[in-house]
PDB file of C-alpha atoms and ligand atoms in Angstrom:
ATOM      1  CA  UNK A 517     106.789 119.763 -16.518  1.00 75.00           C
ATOM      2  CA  UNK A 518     104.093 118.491 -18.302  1.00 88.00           C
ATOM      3  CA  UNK A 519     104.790 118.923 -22.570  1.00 85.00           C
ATOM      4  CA  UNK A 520     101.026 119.352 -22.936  1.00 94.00           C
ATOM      5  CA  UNK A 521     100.438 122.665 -21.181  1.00 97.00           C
ATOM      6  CA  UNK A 522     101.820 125.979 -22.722  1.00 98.00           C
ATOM      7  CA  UNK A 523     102.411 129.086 -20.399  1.00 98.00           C
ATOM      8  CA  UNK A 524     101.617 132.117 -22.664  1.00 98.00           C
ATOM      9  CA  UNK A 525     104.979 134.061 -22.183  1.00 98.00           C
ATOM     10  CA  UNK A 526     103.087 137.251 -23.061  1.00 97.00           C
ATOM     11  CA  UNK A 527     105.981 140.347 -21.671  1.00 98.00           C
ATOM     12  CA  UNK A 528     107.132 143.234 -23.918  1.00 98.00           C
ATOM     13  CA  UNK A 529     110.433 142.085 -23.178  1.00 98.00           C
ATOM     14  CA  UNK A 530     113.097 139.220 -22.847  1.00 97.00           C
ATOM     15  CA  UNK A 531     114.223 140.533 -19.619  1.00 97.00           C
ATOM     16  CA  UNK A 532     110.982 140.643 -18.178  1.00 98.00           C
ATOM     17  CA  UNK A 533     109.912 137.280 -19.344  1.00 98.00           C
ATOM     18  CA  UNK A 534     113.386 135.511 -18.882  1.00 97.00           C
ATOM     19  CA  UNK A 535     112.846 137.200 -15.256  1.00 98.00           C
ATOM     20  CA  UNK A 536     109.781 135.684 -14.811  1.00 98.00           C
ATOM     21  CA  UNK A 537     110.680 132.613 -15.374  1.00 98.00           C
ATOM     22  CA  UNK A 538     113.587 132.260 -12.994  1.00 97.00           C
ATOM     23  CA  UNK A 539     111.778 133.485 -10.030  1.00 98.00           C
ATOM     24  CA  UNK A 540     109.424 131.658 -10.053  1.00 98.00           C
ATOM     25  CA  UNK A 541     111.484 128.409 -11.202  1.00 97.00           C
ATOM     26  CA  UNK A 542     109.352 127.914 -14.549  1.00 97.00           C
ATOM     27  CA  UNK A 543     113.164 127.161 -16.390  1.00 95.00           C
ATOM     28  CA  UNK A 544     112.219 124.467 -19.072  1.00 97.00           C
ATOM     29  CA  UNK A 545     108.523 124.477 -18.943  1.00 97.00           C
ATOM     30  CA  UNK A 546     106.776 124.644 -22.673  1.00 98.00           C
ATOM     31  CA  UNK A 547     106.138 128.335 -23.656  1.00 98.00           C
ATOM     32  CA  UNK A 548     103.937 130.313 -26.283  1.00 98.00           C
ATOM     33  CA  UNK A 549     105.502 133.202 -27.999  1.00 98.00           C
ATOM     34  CA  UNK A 550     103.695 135.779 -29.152  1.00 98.00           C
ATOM     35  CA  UNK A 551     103.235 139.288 -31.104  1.00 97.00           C
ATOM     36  CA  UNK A 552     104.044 141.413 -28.313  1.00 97.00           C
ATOM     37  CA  UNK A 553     107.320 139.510 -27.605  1.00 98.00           C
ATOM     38  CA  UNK A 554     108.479 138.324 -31.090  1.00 98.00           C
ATOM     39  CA  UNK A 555     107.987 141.859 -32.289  1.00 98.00           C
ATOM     40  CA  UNK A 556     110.034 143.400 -29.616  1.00 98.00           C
ATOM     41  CA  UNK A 557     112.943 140.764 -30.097  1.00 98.00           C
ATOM     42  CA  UNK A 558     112.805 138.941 -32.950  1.00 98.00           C
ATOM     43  CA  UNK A 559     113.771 135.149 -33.539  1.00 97.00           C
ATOM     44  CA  UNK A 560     116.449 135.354 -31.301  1.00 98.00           C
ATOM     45  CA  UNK A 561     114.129 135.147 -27.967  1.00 98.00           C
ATOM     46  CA  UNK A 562     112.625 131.609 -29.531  1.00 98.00           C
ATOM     47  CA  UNK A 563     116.554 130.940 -29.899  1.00 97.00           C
ATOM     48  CA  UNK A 564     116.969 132.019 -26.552  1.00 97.00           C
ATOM     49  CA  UNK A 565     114.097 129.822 -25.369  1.00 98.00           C
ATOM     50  CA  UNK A 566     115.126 126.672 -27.417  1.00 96.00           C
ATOM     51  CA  UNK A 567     118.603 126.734 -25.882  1.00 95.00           C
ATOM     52  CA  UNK A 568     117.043 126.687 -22.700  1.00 95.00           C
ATOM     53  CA  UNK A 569     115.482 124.062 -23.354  1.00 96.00           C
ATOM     54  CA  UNK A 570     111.490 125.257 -23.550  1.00 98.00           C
ATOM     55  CA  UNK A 571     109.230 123.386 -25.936  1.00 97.00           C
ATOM     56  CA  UNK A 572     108.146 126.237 -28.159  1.00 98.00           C
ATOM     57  CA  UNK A 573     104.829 127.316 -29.723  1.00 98.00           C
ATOM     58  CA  UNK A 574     105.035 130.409 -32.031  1.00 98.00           C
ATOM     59  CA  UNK A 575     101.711 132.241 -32.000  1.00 98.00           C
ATOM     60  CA  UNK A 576     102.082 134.545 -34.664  1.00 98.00           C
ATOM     61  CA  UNK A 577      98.608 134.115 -36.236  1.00 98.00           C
ATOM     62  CA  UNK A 578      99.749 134.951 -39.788  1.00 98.00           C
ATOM     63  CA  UNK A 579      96.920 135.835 -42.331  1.00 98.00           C
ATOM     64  CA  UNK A 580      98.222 137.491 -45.778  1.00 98.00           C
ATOM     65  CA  UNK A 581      97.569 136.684 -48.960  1.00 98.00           C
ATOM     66  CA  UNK A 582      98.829 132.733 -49.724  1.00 98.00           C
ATOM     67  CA  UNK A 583     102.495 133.691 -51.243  1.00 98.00           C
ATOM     68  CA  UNK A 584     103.111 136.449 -48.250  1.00 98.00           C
ATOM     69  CA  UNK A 585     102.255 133.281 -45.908  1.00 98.00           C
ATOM     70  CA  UNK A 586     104.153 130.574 -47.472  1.00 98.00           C
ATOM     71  CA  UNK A 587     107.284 132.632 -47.950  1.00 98.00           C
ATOM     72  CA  UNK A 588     106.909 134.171 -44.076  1.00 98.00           C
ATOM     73  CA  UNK A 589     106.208 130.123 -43.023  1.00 98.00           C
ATOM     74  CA  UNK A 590     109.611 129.090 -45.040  1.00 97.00           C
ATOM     75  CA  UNK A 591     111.453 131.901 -42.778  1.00 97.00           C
ATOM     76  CA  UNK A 592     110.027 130.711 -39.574  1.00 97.00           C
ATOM     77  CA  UNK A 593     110.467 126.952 -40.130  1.00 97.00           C
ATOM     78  CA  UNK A 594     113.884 126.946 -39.164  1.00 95.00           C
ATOM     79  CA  UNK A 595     113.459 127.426 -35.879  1.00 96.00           C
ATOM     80  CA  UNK A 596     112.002 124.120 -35.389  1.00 95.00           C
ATOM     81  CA  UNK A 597     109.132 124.815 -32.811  1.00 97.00           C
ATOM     82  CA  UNK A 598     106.503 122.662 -31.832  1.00 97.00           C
ATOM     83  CA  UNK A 599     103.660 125.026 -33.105  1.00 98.00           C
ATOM     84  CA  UNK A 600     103.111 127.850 -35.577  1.00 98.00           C
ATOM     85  CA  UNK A 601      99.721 129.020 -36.609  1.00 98.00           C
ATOM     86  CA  UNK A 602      97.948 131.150 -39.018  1.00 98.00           C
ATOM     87  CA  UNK A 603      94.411 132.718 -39.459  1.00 98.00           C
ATOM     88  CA  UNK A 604      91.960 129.801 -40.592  1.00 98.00           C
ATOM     89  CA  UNK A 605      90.180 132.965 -42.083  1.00 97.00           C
ATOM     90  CA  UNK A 606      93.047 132.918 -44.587  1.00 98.00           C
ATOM     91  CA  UNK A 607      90.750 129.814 -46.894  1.00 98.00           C
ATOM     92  CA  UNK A 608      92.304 126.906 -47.963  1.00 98.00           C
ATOM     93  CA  UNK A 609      94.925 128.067 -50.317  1.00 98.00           C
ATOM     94  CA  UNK A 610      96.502 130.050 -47.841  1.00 98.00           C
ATOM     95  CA  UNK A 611      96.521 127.019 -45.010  1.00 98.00           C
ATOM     96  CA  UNK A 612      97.445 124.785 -48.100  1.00 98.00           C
ATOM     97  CA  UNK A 613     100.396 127.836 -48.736  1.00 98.00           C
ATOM     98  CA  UNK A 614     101.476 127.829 -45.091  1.00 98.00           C
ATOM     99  CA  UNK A 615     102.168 123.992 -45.070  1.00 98.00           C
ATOM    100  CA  UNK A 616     104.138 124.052 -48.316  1.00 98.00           C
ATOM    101  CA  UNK A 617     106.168 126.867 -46.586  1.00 98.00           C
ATOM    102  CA  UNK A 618     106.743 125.307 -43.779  1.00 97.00           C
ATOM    103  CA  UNK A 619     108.151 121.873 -45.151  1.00 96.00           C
ATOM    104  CA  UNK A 620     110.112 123.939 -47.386  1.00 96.00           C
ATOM    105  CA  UNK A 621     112.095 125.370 -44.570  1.00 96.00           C
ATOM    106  CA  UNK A 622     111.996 122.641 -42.483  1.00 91.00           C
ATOM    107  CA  UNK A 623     111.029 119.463 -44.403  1.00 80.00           C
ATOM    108  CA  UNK A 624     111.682 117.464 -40.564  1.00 87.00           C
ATOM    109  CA  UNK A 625     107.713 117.705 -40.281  1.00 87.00           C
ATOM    110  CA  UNK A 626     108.737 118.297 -36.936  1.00 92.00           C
ATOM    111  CA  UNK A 627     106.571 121.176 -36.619  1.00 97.00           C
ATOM    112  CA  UNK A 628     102.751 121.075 -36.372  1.00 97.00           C
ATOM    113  CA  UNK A 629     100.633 123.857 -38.294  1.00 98.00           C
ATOM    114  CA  UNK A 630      97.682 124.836 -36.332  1.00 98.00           C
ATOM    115  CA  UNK A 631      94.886 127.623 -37.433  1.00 98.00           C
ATOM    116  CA  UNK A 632      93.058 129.710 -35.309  1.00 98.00           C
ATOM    117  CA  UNK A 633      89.046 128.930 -36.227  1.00 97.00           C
ATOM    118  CA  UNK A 634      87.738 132.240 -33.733  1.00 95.00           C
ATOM    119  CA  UNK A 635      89.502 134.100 -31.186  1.00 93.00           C
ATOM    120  CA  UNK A 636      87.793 133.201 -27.755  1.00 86.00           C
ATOM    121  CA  UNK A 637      87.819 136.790 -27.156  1.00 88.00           C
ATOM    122  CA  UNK A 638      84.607 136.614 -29.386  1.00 92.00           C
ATOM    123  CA  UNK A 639      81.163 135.425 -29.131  1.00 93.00           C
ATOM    124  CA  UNK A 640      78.173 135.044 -30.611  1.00 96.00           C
ATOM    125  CA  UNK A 641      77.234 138.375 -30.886  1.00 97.00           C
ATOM    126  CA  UNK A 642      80.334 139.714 -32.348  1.00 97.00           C
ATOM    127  CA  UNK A 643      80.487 136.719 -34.672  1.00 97.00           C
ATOM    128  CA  UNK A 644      76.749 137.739 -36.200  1.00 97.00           C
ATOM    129  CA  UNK A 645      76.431 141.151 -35.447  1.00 97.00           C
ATOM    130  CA  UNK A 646      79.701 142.709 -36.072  1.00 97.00           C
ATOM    131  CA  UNK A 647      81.612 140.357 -38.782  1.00 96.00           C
ATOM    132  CA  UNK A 648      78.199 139.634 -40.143  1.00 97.00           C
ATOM    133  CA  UNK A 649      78.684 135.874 -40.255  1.00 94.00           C
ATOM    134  CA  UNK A 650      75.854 134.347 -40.055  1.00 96.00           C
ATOM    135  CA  UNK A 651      75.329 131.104 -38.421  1.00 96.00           C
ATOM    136  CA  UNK A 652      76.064 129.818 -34.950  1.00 96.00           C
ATOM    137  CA  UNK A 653      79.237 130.048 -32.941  1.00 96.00           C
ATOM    138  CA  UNK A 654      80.213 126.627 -32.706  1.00 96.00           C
ATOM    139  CA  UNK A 655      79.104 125.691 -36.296  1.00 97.00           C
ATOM    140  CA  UNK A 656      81.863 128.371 -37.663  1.00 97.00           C
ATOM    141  CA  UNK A 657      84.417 127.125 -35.656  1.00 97.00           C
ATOM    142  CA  UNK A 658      83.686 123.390 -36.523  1.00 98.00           C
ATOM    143  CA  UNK A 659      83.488 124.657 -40.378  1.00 98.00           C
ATOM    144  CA  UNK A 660      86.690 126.380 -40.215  1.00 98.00           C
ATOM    145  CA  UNK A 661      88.253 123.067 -38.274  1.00 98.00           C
ATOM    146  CA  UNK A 662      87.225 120.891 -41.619  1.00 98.00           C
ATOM    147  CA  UNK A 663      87.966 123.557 -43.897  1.00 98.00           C
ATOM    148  CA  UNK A 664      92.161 123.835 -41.977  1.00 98.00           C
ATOM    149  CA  UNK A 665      92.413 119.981 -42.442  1.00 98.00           C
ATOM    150  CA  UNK A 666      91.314 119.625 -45.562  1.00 98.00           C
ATOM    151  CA  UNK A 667      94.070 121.865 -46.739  1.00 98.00           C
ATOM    152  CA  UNK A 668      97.171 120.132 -44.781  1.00 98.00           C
ATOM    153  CA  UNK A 669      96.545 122.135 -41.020  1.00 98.00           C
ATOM    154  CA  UNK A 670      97.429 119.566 -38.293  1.00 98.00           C
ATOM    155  CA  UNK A 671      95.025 121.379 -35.719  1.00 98.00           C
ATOM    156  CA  UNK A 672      93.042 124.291 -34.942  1.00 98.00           C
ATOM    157  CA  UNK A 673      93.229 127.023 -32.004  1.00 97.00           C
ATOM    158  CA  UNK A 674      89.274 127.072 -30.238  1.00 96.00           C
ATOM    159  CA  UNK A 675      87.855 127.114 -27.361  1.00 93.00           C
ATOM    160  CA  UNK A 676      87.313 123.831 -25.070  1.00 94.00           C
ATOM    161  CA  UNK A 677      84.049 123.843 -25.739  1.00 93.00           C
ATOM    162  CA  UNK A 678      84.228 123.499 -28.965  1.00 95.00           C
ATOM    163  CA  UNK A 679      87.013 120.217 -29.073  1.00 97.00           C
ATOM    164  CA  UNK A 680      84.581 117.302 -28.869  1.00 97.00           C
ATOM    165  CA  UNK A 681      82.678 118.352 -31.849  1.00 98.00           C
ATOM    166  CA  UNK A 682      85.655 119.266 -33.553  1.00 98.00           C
ATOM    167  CA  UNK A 683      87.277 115.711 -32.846  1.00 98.00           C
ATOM    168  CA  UNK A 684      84.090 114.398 -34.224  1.00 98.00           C
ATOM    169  CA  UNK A 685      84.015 115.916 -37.637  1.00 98.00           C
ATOM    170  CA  UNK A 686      88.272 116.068 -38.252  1.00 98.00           C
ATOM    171  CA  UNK A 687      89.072 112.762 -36.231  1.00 98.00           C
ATOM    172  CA  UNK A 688      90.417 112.413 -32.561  1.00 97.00           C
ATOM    173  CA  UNK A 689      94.305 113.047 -34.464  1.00 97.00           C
ATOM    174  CA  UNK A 690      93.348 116.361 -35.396  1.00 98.00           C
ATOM    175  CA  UNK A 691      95.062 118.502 -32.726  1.00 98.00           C
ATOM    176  CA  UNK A 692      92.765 121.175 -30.777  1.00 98.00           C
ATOM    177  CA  UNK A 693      94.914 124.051 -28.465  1.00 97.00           C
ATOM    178  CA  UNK A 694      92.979 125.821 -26.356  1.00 96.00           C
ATOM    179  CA  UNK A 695      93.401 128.981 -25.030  1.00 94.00           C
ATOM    180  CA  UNK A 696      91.009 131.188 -22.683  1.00 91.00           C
ATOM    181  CA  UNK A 697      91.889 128.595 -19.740  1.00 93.00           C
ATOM    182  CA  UNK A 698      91.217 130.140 -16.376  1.00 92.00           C
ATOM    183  CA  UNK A 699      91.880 128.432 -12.621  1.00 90.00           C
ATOM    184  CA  UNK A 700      89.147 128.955 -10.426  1.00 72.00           C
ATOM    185  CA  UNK A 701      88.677 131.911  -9.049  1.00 64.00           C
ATOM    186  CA  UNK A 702      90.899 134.072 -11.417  1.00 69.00           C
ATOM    187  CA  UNK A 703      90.055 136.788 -13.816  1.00 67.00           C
ATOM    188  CA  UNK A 704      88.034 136.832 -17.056  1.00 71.00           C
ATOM    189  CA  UNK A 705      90.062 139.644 -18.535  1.00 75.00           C
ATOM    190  CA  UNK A 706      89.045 139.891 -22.151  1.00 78.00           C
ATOM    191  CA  UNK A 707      88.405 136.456 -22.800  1.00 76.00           C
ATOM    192  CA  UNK A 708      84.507 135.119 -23.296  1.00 77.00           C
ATOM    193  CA  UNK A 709      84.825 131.337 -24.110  1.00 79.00           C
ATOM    194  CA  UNK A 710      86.701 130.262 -21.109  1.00 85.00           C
ATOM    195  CA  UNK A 711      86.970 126.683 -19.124  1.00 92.00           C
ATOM    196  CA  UNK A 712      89.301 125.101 -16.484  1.00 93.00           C
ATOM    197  CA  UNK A 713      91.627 122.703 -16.850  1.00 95.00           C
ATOM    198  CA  UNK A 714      89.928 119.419 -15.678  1.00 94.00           C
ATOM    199  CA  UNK A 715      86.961 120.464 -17.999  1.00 94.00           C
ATOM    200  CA  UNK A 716      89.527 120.976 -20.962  1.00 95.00           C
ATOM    201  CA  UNK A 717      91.017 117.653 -20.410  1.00 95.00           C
ATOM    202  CA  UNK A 718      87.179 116.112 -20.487  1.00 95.00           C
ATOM    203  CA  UNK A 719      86.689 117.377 -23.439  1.00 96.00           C
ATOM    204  CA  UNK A 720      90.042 115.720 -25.272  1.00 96.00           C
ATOM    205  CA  UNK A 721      91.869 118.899 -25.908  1.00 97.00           C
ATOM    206  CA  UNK A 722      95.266 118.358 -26.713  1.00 97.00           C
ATOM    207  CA  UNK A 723      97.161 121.116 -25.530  1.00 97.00           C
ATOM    208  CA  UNK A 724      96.323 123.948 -23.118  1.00 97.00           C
ATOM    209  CA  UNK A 725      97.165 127.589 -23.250  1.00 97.00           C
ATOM    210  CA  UNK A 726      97.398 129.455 -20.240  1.00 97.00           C
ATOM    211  CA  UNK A 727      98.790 132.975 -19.629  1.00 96.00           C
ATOM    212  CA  UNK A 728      97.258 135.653 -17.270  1.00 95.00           C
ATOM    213  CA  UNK A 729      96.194 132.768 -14.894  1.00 94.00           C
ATOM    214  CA  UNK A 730      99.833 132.066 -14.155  1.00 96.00           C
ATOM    215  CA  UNK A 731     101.641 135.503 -15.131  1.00 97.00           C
ATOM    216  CA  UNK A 732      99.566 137.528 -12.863  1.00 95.00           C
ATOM    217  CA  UNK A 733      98.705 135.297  -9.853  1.00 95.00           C
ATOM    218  CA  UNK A 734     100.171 136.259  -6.702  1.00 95.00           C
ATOM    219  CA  UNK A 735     102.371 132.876  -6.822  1.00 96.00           C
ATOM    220  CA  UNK A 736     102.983 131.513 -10.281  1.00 97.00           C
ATOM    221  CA  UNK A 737     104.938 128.440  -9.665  1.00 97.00           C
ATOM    222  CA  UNK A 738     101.832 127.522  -7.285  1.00 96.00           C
ATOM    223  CA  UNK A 739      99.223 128.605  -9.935  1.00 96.00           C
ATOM    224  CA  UNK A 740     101.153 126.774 -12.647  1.00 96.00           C
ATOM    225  CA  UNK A 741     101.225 123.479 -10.524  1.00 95.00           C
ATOM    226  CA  UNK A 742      97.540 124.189  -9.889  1.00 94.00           C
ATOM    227  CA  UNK A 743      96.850 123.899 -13.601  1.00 95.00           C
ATOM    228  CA  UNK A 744      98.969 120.897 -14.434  1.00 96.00           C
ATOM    229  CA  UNK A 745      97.435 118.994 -10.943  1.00 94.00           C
ATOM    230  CA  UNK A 746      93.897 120.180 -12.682  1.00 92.00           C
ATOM    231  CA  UNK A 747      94.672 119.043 -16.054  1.00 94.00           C
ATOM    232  CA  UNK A 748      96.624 115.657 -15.406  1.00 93.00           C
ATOM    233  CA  UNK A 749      93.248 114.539 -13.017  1.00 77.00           C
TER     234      UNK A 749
HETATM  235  O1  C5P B 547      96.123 135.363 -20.543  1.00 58.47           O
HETATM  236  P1  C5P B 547      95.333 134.325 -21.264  1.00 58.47           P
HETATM  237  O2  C5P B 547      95.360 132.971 -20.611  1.00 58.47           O
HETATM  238  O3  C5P B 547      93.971 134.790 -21.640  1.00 58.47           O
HETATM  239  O4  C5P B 547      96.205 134.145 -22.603  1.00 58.47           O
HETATM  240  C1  C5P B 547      95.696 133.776 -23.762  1.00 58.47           C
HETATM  241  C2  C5P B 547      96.812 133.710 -24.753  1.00 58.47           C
HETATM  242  O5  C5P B 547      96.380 132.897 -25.816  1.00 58.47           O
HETATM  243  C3  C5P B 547      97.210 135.047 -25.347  1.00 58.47           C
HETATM  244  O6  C5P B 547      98.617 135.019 -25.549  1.00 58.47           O
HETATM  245  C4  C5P B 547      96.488 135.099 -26.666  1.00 58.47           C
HETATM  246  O7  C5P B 547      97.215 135.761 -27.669  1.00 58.47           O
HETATM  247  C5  C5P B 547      96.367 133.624 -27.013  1.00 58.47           C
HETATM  248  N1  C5P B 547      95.242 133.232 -27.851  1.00 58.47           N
HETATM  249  C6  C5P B 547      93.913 133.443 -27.536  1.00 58.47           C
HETATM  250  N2  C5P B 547      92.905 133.063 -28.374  1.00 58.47           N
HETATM  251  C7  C5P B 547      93.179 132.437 -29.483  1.00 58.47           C
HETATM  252  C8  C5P B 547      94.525 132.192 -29.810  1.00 58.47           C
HETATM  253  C9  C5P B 547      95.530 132.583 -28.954  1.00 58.47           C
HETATM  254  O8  C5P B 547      93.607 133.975 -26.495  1.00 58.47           O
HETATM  255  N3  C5P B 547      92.177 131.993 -30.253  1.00 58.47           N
END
């Protein structure tokens, strides 16, 4: 098991993922929670998953106005996961909001607040063209890194390509988590700024995110070893 590397537990249901996980001998690994199975369950899968001794990141990717955030942030603290997050598209008060939150419900500090700066389901194109913000990819993501740590955000969500420059402007502390990982020779899907492992680990990411890579590989214990063998080179 290595604590760095996440395995996007993305199932409608607790009896699919818990399933998943015990044939193909994944028991204890660190796990990311998200919409699809939080909504369908509820806390009591992260309970589930804590008991069982999983690290724990809860992707939730809250964006509300800053009270709605602070006071959903308070509720979640309790369950003392590694990881929460929230939309760095939110501004400052509402990253500044989700911290208070947090440390109110948890003031252990145990628990790292990360914002997402873009989805790397997007690109350029959408970015400009379709959200109309101007500007270039990479400079939006770095913006909305400095923008999430001046207001109290331990780390952003981006892509790997974007983590040096982001260490750069926030410091090398300032956490990156980096999803749209892919093992050679495995699927795109819907994801646009994607890298490997060993290029991830280059670059000084932090923690890696990796779902569809693993969950729909014809062996997943062998594909998850294949990503922690790529990222511990
Ligand atoms: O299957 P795949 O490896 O593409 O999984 C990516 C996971 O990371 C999904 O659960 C998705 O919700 C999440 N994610 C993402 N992009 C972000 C933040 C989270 O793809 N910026």
């Amino acid at each position: 098991m290595n604590p760095s590397v996440y395995l996007a537990l993305d199932f409608p249901t607790w009896s699919e993922a818990e399933e998943f996980l015990k044939t193909n001998e994944l028991q204890g690994v660190p796990v990311k929670v998200g919409m699809e199975l939080f909504y369908r369950e509820g806390p009591a899968v992260v309970e589930k998953l804590r008991e069982n001794n999983h690290p724990v990141f809860l992707d939730l990717k809250l964006h509300d106005i800053p009270t709605t955030v602070q006071r959903a942030m308070q509720n979640l603290a309790y369950l003392d996961v590694d990881l929460v997050n929230i939309h760095a598209l939110g501004g400052g008060e509402m990253i500044e909001f989700a911290k208070e939150g947090l440390l109110a419900g948890n003031s252990s500090g145990n628990t790292k607040l990360i914002a997402v700066t873009v989805l790397t389901s997007m690109d350029q194109g959408i970015l400009n063209n379709q959200l109309k913000l101007p500007g270039d990819l990479n400079e939006n993501v770095v913006h909305f890194a400095s923008l999430s740590k001046k207001h109290g955000a331990d780390g952003v969500v981006c892509s790997v390509h974007e983590s040096q420059e982001i260490k750069k402007e926030c410091g090398g502390d300032f956490l990156t988590v980096t999803p749209g990982i892919r093992l050679t020779n495995t699927d795109q899907n819907d994801q646009k700024r994607i890298a490997t492992p060993k290029v991830a680990r280059q670059q000084g990411v932090d923690y890696l995110v990796i779902g569809r890579s693993i969950t729909k590989a014809e062996k997943p214990y062998e594909a998850y070893q294949e990503a922690i063998k790529e990222w511990e080179i």
